[in-house]
Tab-separated table of C-alpha atoms and ligand atoms in Angstrom:
chain	number	residue	atom	x	y	z
A	1	MET	CA	-12.208	20.023	-5.810
A	2	THR	CA	-9.448	22.797	-5.107
A	3	GLU	CA	-5.848	21.445	-5.590
A	4	LYS	CA	-3.037	22.115	-2.861
A	5	LYS	CA	-0.187	23.725	-4.749
A	6	ILE	CA	2.516	20.596	-4.181
A	7	SER	CA	6.170	22.148	-3.450
A	8	THR	CA	9.010	21.221	-5.512
A	9	ASP	CA	10.449	19.523	-2.247
A	10	PHE	CA	7.013	17.809	-2.148
A	11	LYS	CA	7.303	16.112	-5.554
A	12	ILE	CA	11.012	15.032	-5.212
A	13	ARG	CA	9.490	13.258	-2.020
A	14	LEU	CA	6.738	11.616	-3.768
A	15	PHE	CA	8.976	10.564	-6.294
A	16	THR	CA	12.001	9.427	-3.820
A	17	HIS	CA	8.931	6.965	-1.979
A	18	MET	CA	7.972	5.353	-5.053
A	19	VAL	CA	11.660	4.733	-6.011
A	20	LEU	CA	12.443	3.426	-2.596
A	21	ILE	CA	9.304	1.040	-2.941
A	22	ARG	CA	10.299	-0.423	-6.236
A	23	LYS	CA	13.681	-0.772	-5.606
A	24	PHE	CA	13.048	-2.631	-1.944
A	25	GLU	CA	10.468	-5.145	-3.954
A	26	GLU	CA	12.709	-5.193	-6.744
A	27	LYS	CA	15.393	-6.710	-4.191
A	28	ILE	CA	12.869	-9.176	-2.712
A	29	VAL	CA	12.276	-10.343	-6.398
A	30	ALA	CA	16.333	-10.923	-6.754
A	31	LEU	CA	16.119	-12.929	-3.339
A	32	CYS	CA	12.827	-14.667	-4.151
A	33	ARG	CA	15.266	-16.327	-7.101
A	34	GLU	CA	18.225	-17.168	-4.397
A	35	GLN	CA	17.234	-21.004	-3.052
A	36	TYR	CA	16.100	-20.892	0.798
A	37	ARG	CA	16.679	-16.769	1.089
A	38	LEU	CA	13.185	-15.813	1.945
A	39	PRO	CA	10.447	-18.169	3.323
A	40	GLY	CA	6.934	-17.940	2.474
A	41	MET	CA	5.218	-16.212	-0.339
A	42	GLN	CA	6.202	-12.830	-1.365
A	43	ILE	CA	3.205	-10.836	-2.656
A	44	LEU	CA	4.590	-7.386	-4.390
A	45	ALA	CA	2.942	-4.281	-5.554
A	46	ASN	CA	5.183	-3.533	-8.578
A	47	GLY	CA	3.318	-0.727	-10.813
A	48	GLN	CA	1.098	0.441	-7.805
A	49	GLU	CA	3.466	2.486	-6.022
A	50	ALA	CA	1.764	6.133	-6.599
A	51	VAL	CA	-1.004	4.491	-4.561
A	52	ALA	CA	1.035	4.100	-1.716
A	53	ALA	CA	3.111	6.973	-2.192
A	54	GLY	CA	0.015	9.378	-2.898
A	55	VAL	CA	-2.341	8.376	-0.154
A	56	VAL	CA	-0.058	7.672	2.522
A	57	SER	CA	1.712	11.468	2.322
A	58	ALA	CA	-1.710	12.883	2.231
A	59	LEU	CA	-1.737	11.466	5.863
A	60	GLU	CA	-1.146	13.247	9.179
A	61	PRO	CA	1.359	11.429	11.764
A	62	LYS	CA	-1.372	10.122	14.134
A	63	ASP	CA	-3.441	8.668	11.214
A	64	ILE	CA	-3.780	4.998	11.254
A	65	ILE	CA	-2.742	2.619	8.131
A	66	VAL	CA	-4.792	-0.935	7.937
A	67	SER	CA	-3.173	-2.629	5.113
A	68	ASN	CA	-3.259	-6.330	3.522
A	69	HIS	CA	-1.371	-9.003	1.523
A	70	ARG	CA	0.580	-6.501	-0.618
A	71	SER	CA	1.623	-4.128	2.057
A	72	HIS	CA	5.196	-3.141	1.840
A	73	GLY	CA	4.509	-0.055	-0.375
A	74	HIS	CA	2.288	1.560	2.152
A	75	LEU	CA	4.592	0.775	4.970
A	76	LEU	CA	7.526	1.895	3.504
A	77	ALA	CA	5.955	5.593	2.328
A	78	ARG	CA	4.860	5.530	5.704
A	79	GLY	CA	8.413	5.853	6.938
A	80	ALA	CA	9.094	2.024	8.367
A	81	ASP	CA	12.442	1.093	9.280
A	82	LEU	CA	14.326	-0.314	6.347
A	83	ASN	CA	16.274	-2.759	8.214
A	84	SER	CA	13.773	-4.414	10.738
A	85	LEU	CA	11.111	-4.909	7.589
A	86	MET	CA	13.508	-6.539	5.243
A	87	ALA	CA	14.624	-8.760	8.533
A	88	GLU	CA	11.071	-9.394	9.103
A	89	ILE	CA	10.314	-10.537	5.398
A	90	MET	CA	13.662	-12.743	6.120
A	91	ALA	CA	11.943	-14.101	9.293
A	92	LYS	CA	15.055	-12.840	11.534
A	93	ALA	CA	14.508	-12.057	15.399
A	94	ASP	CA	15.632	-8.400	14.185
A	95	GLY	CA	12.736	-8.061	12.234
A	96	VAL	CA	9.548	-5.613	13.084
A	97	ASN	CA	7.812	-8.593	14.589
A	98	TYR	CA	10.717	-10.451	16.051
A	99	GLY	CA	10.776	-12.731	12.746
A	100	LYS	CA	7.272	-14.153	13.801
A	101	ALA	CA	5.177	-12.275	11.109
A	102	GLY	CA	6.769	-12.314	7.871
A	103	THR	CA	5.589	-10.570	4.628
A	104	LEU	CA	1.668	-11.321	5.025
A	105	HIS	CA	0.921	-10.116	8.844
A	106	LEU	CA	3.283	-7.419	9.515
A	107	SER	CA	2.450	-4.830	11.957
A	108	VAL	CA	4.565	-1.319	12.863
A	109	PRO	CA	2.808	0.163	15.582
A	110	GLU	CA	5.794	2.599	15.597
A	111	ILE	CA	4.422	4.292	12.097
A	112	ASN	CA	0.349	4.008	13.275
A	113	ALA	CA	0.264	0.907	11.154
A	114	PRO	CA	-0.936	-1.779	13.574
A	115	MET	CA	-2.202	-4.391	11.346
A	116	THR	CA	-2.045	-5.824	8.035
A	117	SER	CA	-4.163	-9.076	7.431
A	118	THR	CA	-3.519	-11.512	4.499
A	119	VAL	CA	-7.334	-12.777	5.191
A	120	VAL	CA	-8.914	-10.841	1.892
A	121	GLY	CA	-11.472	-8.515	3.515
A	122	ALA	CA	-10.318	-8.547	7.071
A	123	GLY	CA	-8.847	-4.962	7.080
A	124	PRO	CA	-12.223	-3.195	6.820
A	125	PRO	CA	-13.709	-4.277	9.635
A	126	LEU	CA	-10.285	-3.650	12.021
A	127	ALA	CA	-10.410	-0.377	10.218
A	128	VAL	CA	-13.903	-0.012	11.803
A	129	GLY	CA	-12.769	-0.242	15.253
A	130	ALA	CA	-10.043	1.566	14.967
A	131	ALA	CA	-11.845	4.634	13.483
A	132	PHE	CA	-14.759	3.987	16.168
A	133	ALA	CA	-11.485	4.131	18.862
A	134	GLN	CA	-10.541	7.554	17.293
A	135	GLN	CA	-14.110	8.938	17.355
A	136	TYR	CA	-15.106	7.834	20.927
A	137	GLN	CA	-11.978	9.661	22.101
A	138	ASN	CA	-12.891	12.790	19.917
A	139	LEU	CA	-9.348	12.331	18.231
A	140	ASN	CA	-8.969	14.365	14.761
A	141	ASP	CA	-7.568	11.456	13.081
A	142	VAL	CA	-8.583	8.993	10.218
A	143	THR	CA	-7.735	5.491	9.676
A	144	VAL	CA	-7.237	4.166	6.190
A	145	VAL	CA	-7.809	1.027	4.954
A	146	PHE	CA	-6.225	-0.592	1.475
A	147	PHE	CA	-7.600	-3.294	0.040
A	148	GLY	CA	-8.069	-5.046	-3.582
A	149	ASP	CA	-11.001	-5.022	-5.861
A	150	GLY	CA	-11.386	-8.653	-5.455
A	151	ALA	CA	-11.847	-8.144	-1.318
A	152	ALA	CA	-14.354	-5.233	-2.455
A	153	ALA	CA	-16.660	-8.509	-3.246
A	154	GLU	CA	-16.367	-9.404	0.447
A	155	GLY	CA	-19.237	-9.589	2.724
A	156	SER	CA	-17.006	-7.931	5.176
A	157	VAL	CA	-16.234	-5.110	3.521
A	158	HIS	CA	-19.658	-4.189	2.681
A	159	GLU	CA	-20.902	-4.644	6.482
A	160	ALA	CA	-17.652	-2.299	7.342
A	161	MET	CA	-18.907	0.206	5.037
A	162	ASN	CA	-22.266	0.069	6.028
A	163	LEU	CA	-21.840	0.495	9.473
A	164	SER	CA	-19.023	3.109	9.345
A	165	GLY	CA	-22.188	4.856	7.251
A	166	ILE	CA	-24.190	4.702	10.101
A	167	TRP	CA	-21.718	5.739	12.854
A	168	LYS	CA	-20.358	8.353	10.573
A	169	LEU	CA	-16.713	6.933	11.227
A	170	PRO	CA	-13.233	8.512	10.049
A	171	ILE	CA	-12.379	6.046	7.308
A	172	LEU	CA	-10.934	6.414	4.390
A	173	PHE	CA	-11.738	3.270	1.921
A	174	VAL	CA	-8.895	2.795	-0.527
A	175	CYS	CA	-9.610	0.372	-3.298
A	176	GLU	CA	-6.453	-0.624	-5.130
A	177	ASN	CA	-8.437	-1.904	-8.365
A	178	ASN	CA	-5.422	-3.911	-9.967
A	179	GLY	CA	-7.472	-5.572	-12.394
A	180	TRP	CA	-6.657	-8.665	-10.672
A	181	ALA	CA	-7.492	-10.862	-7.641
A	182	GLY	CA	-5.435	-13.807	-8.009
A	183	ALA	CA	-6.316	-15.009	-11.319
A	184	GLN	CA	-9.388	-13.914	-11.841
A	185	ARG	CA	-10.798	-10.110	-13.326
A	186	PRO	CA	-12.906	-7.678	-11.517
A	187	GLU	CA	-15.905	-8.582	-14.672
A	188	ASP	CA	-15.230	-12.411	-12.701
A	189	HIS	CA	-15.799	-11.244	-9.338
A	190	CYS	CA	-17.471	-7.541	-9.461
A	191	ALA	CA	-21.142	-6.922	-10.434
A	192	THR	CA	-19.738	-3.354	-11.583
A	193	HIS	CA	-17.195	-1.726	-13.279
A	194	GLN	CA	-17.307	1.411	-11.309
A	195	ILE	CA	-16.383	-0.042	-7.293
A	196	HIS	CA	-16.630	3.306	-6.212
A	197	LYS	CA	-20.229	3.883	-6.907
A	198	ARG	CA	-20.726	1.305	-4.297
A	199	ALA	CA	-20.020	4.085	-1.802
A	200	GLN	CA	-23.079	5.928	-2.248
A	201	GLY	CA	-25.348	3.115	-1.175
A	202	TYR	CA	-23.309	3.199	2.270
A	203	GLY	CA	-23.987	7.078	2.692
A	204	MET	CA	-20.403	8.378	1.446
A	205	PRO	CA	-18.511	9.975	-1.364
A	206	GLY	CA	-16.838	7.782	-3.814
A	207	ARG	CA	-14.639	8.529	-6.461
A	208	SER	CA	-11.925	6.932	-8.969
A	209	VAL	CA	-8.996	8.230	-9.861
A	210	ASP	CA	-5.673	7.411	-12.280
A	211	GLY	CA	-3.973	5.064	-9.710
A	212	ASN	CA	-0.707	5.413	-11.780
A	213	ASP	CA	-0.718	9.063	-11.601
A	214	VAL	CA	0.796	9.866	-7.889
A	215	GLU	CA	-0.244	13.738	-7.612
A	216	ALA	CA	-3.845	12.693	-8.715
A	217	VAL	CA	-3.930	10.305	-5.925
A	218	TYR	CA	-2.440	12.667	-3.529
A	219	HIS	CA	-4.905	15.245	-4.609
A	220	LEU	CA	-7.897	13.363	-4.167
A	221	SER	CA	-6.554	11.544	-0.869
A	222	LEU	CA	-6.339	14.930	0.588
A	223	ALA	CA	-9.720	16.113	-0.238
A	224	LEU	CA	-11.492	12.681	0.864
A	225	LEU	CA	-9.186	12.569	3.993
A	226	GLU	CA	-10.219	16.624	4.723
A	227	HIS	CA	-14.384	15.094	4.558
A	228	CYS	CA	-13.366	12.338	7.117
A	229	ARG	CA	-11.344	14.274	9.417
A	230	SER	CA	-14.112	17.165	9.462
A	231	GLY	CA	-16.638	14.665	10.865
A	232	ASN	CA	-18.513	14.046	7.847
A	233	GLY	CA	-17.769	10.218	8.273
A	234	PRO	CA	-16.026	7.921	5.734
A	235	ALA	CA	-15.199	8.238	2.113
A	236	PHE	CA	-14.237	5.661	-0.863
A	237	MET	CA	-11.455	5.953	-3.189
A	238	GLU	CA	-10.954	3.600	-5.843
A	239	THR	CA	-7.403	4.069	-7.923
A	240	LEU	CA	-7.136	2.398	-11.115
A	241	THR	CA	-3.942	0.371	-11.569
A	242	TYR	CA	-2.378	-2.863	-12.416
A	243	ARG	CA	-1.002	-5.695	-10.870
A	244	MET	CA	2.280	-5.930	-13.059
A	245	ARG	CA	3.684	-9.084	-11.433
A	246	GLY	CA	1.929	-12.262	-10.188
A	247	HIS	CA	-0.019	-12.677	-7.560
A	248	GLY	CA	2.812	-13.729	-5.680
A	249	GLU	CA	6.436	-14.554	-6.942
A	250	GLN	CA	5.301	-18.156	-7.499
A	251	ASP	CA	3.038	-16.780	-10.062
A	252	HIS	CA	4.323	-16.470	-13.492
A	253	GLN	CA	1.140	-15.114	-15.230
A	254	HIS	CA	0.540	-17.465	-18.055
A	255	TYR	CA	-3.009	-16.444	-17.682
A	256	VAL	CA	-2.091	-12.578	-18.297
A	257	ASP	CA	-2.022	-10.804	-22.113
A	258	ARG	CA	1.289	-9.704	-22.846
A	259	GLN	CA	-0.142	-6.811	-24.794
A	260	GLU	CA	-2.228	-5.930	-22.074
A	261	LEU	CA	1.028	-6.144	-19.351
A	262	GLU	CA	2.964	-3.851	-21.994
A	263	ALA	CA	0.528	-1.664	-22.558
A	264	TRP	CA	0.422	-1.075	-18.730
A	265	ALA	CA	3.991	-1.112	-18.333
A	266	LEU	CA	4.474	2.360	-20.746
A	267	LYS	CA	1.968	3.773	-17.971
A	268	CYS	CA	4.434	2.584	-14.974
A	269	PRO	CA	3.717	5.589	-12.204
A	270	ILE	CA	7.308	5.905	-11.780
A	271	ILE	CA	8.765	6.615	-15.270
A	272	ARG	CA	5.634	8.789	-15.977
A	273	TYR	CA	6.649	11.066	-12.979
A	274	ARG	CA	10.278	10.694	-13.525
A	275	GLN	CA	9.306	12.056	-17.206
A	276	ALA	CA	7.349	14.586	-15.836
A	277	LEU	CA	9.401	15.781	-13.247
A	278	LEU	CA	12.510	16.278	-15.686
A	279	ASN	CA	10.057	17.757	-18.378
A	280	ALA	CA	9.458	20.588	-15.454
A	281	GLY	CA	13.109	20.679	-14.602
A	282	VAL	CA	11.963	19.940	-10.807
A	283	LEU	CA	15.358	17.300	-11.072
A	284	ASP	CA	17.760	16.610	-13.821
A	285	GLU	CA	19.001	13.277	-14.664
A	286	ALA	CA	22.031	13.318	-12.525
A	287	GLN	CA	19.458	14.153	-9.526
A	288	ILE	CA	16.884	11.473	-10.194
A	289	GLN	CA	20.088	8.813	-11.116
A	290	LYS	CA	21.293	9.649	-7.195
A	291	ILE	CA	18.109	9.144	-5.654
A	292	GLU	CA	17.543	5.780	-7.450
A	293	GLN	CA	21.082	4.918	-6.457
A	294	ASP	CA	20.509	5.916	-2.674
A	295	ALA	CA	17.497	3.948	-2.794
A	296	GLU	CA	19.433	0.873	-3.915
A	297	ALA	CA	22.397	1.242	-1.519
A	298	ARG	CA	20.001	1.806	1.577
A	299	VAL	CA	17.834	-1.472	0.631
A	300	ALA	CA	21.499	-3.114	0.041
A	301	SER	CA	22.356	-1.968	3.768
A	302	ALA	CA	18.815	-3.509	5.008
A	303	VAL	CA	19.697	-6.825	3.329
A	304	ALA	CA	22.670	-6.721	4.943
A	305	PHE	CA	21.325	-5.947	8.226
A	306	ALA	CA	18.878	-9.055	7.581
A	307	ASP	CA	21.693	-11.594	6.616
A	308	ALA	CA	23.731	-10.554	10.114
A	309	GLY	CA	20.859	-11.195	12.238
A	310	ALA	CA	19.774	-14.590	13.596
A	311	TYR	CA	16.283	-16.715	13.293
A	312	PRO	CA	14.242	-16.471	16.505
A	313	GLU	CA	14.743	-18.685	19.565
A	314	SER	CA	11.778	-21.592	19.880
A	315	ASP	CA	11.529	-20.848	23.065
A	316	THR	CA	9.942	-17.445	21.981
A	317	ALA	CA	7.319	-18.805	19.922
A	318	LEU	CA	4.698	-17.791	21.987
A	319	THR	CA	6.039	-14.526	23.460
A	320	ASP	CA	4.781	-11.124	22.042
A	321	VAL	CA	1.060	-12.450	21.134
A	322	PHE	CA	-0.513	-9.585	22.461
A	323	VAL	CA	0.808	-5.677	21.658
A	324	GLN	CA	0.147	-2.423	22.457
A	325	ALA	CA	-1.814	-1.901	19.094
A	326	PHE	CA	-0.658	1.875	18.494
A	327	LYS	CA	0.364	5.483	19.834
A	328	SER	CA	-2.286	7.216	21.563
H	1	TPP	C1	-11.021	-14.867	2.939
H	1	TPP	C2	-9.865	-14.961	2.272
H	1	TPP	N1	-10.280	-15.677	0.971
H	1	TPP	C3	-9.094	-16.242	-0.080
H	1	TPP	C4	-7.968	-15.721	-0.084
H	1	TPP	C5	-6.577	-16.323	-0.793
H	1	TPP	N2	-6.158	-14.639	-1.407
H	1	TPP	C6	-5.562	-14.323	-1.156
H	1	TPP	S1	-5.228	-12.920	-2.144
H	1	TPP	C7	-6.450	-13.106	-3.154
H	1	TPP	C8	-6.802	-12.356	-3.704
H	1	TPP	C9	-7.255	-10.673	-3.805
H	1	TPP	O1	-7.380	-10.223	-4.542
H	1	TPP	P1	-7.581	-8.559	-4.476
H	1	TPP	O2	-8.333	-8.456	-3.151
H	1	TPP	O3	-8.109	-7.628	-5.814
H	1	TPP	O4	-6.086	-7.837	-3.882
H	1	TPP	P2	-4.968	-8.131	-4.483
H	1	TPP	O5	-4.339	-9.487	-4.376
H	1	TPP	O6	-5.102	-7.896	-6.245
H	1	TPP	O7	-3.896	-6.926	-3.927
H	1	TPP	C10	-7.155	-14.222	-2.471
H	1	TPP	C11	-8.281	-14.848	-3.411
H	1	TPP	C12	-7.650	-15.423	1.406
H	1	TPP	N3	-6.268	-15.195	1.588
H	1	TPP	N4	-8.564	-14.866	2.198
H	2	MG	MG1	-6.754	-6.525	-7.229
């Protein structure tokens, strides 16, 4: 695989995306500790930022994203508006879905992310529909669907892979193998340790990548997206990463081996890339701190925006049920 050279600006962008995602979710962690501040379950992707930043940065503007219950990173990397995203998570009427979706059912058509589903394994069949529409209209666009190692064991995912293999649909399947599905290990629900090898059975290339190495994720995404975009059908990427927090913020990881957690903390994608950029002289310590402070300021201002907003009125409960799913 030939790797496209990444410019300095692009490297800084990858880092900035990851920092913003981390700061955004760290703020959600803090808000969760305040009583009645956030409704519902908060599911975060701390430790998995390189997957979101690496894959999404390889997309073209009209490509479509289908995400799942762990979606904030995907949406932020794609450029979702921080204010309306935070307002939605706080169930406010100014939210991206008018406060009716919350964190688990976010839909951001403005950035071609029409659906996230918290039903495990529901995303890939939805992606088949989106990719069929792209193919039917002779568009040069790709649909990317993110799902977990647990979802990879769902029948719906296998059916989606099979159908997209038959119809040669432009889908990039991104399996974020984060070592956990709830409190289950992959060996408890997966008959193979190499989920990407299943791709071969559905007529598509399958590759795995260090999911904590943002540039490696970016390069592999670009190559596989090119495969999909050129009419060769779907492709499958397994990103090997780790879920650093509990399944949701209510889960205190009592079942997680502390040494394993500490070992993965050392492989943190942001710390690693931060050091790599420092070593290469791409950024100095002051510039990095500025990026971190800017991200914190943007998140703080999103919280202030959300705080200032009202909850939706009860008489709007049945409006906005149908939406224009994505830009043509
Ligand atoms: C069909 C279905 N079964 C079970 C659940 C409950 N559930 C929510 S997330 C989850 C684990 C999913 O694991 P994985 O696909 O690896 O994604 P991760 O949470 O690790 O990102 C489960 C079992 C659900 N939401 N939907
Ligand atoms: Mg998982």
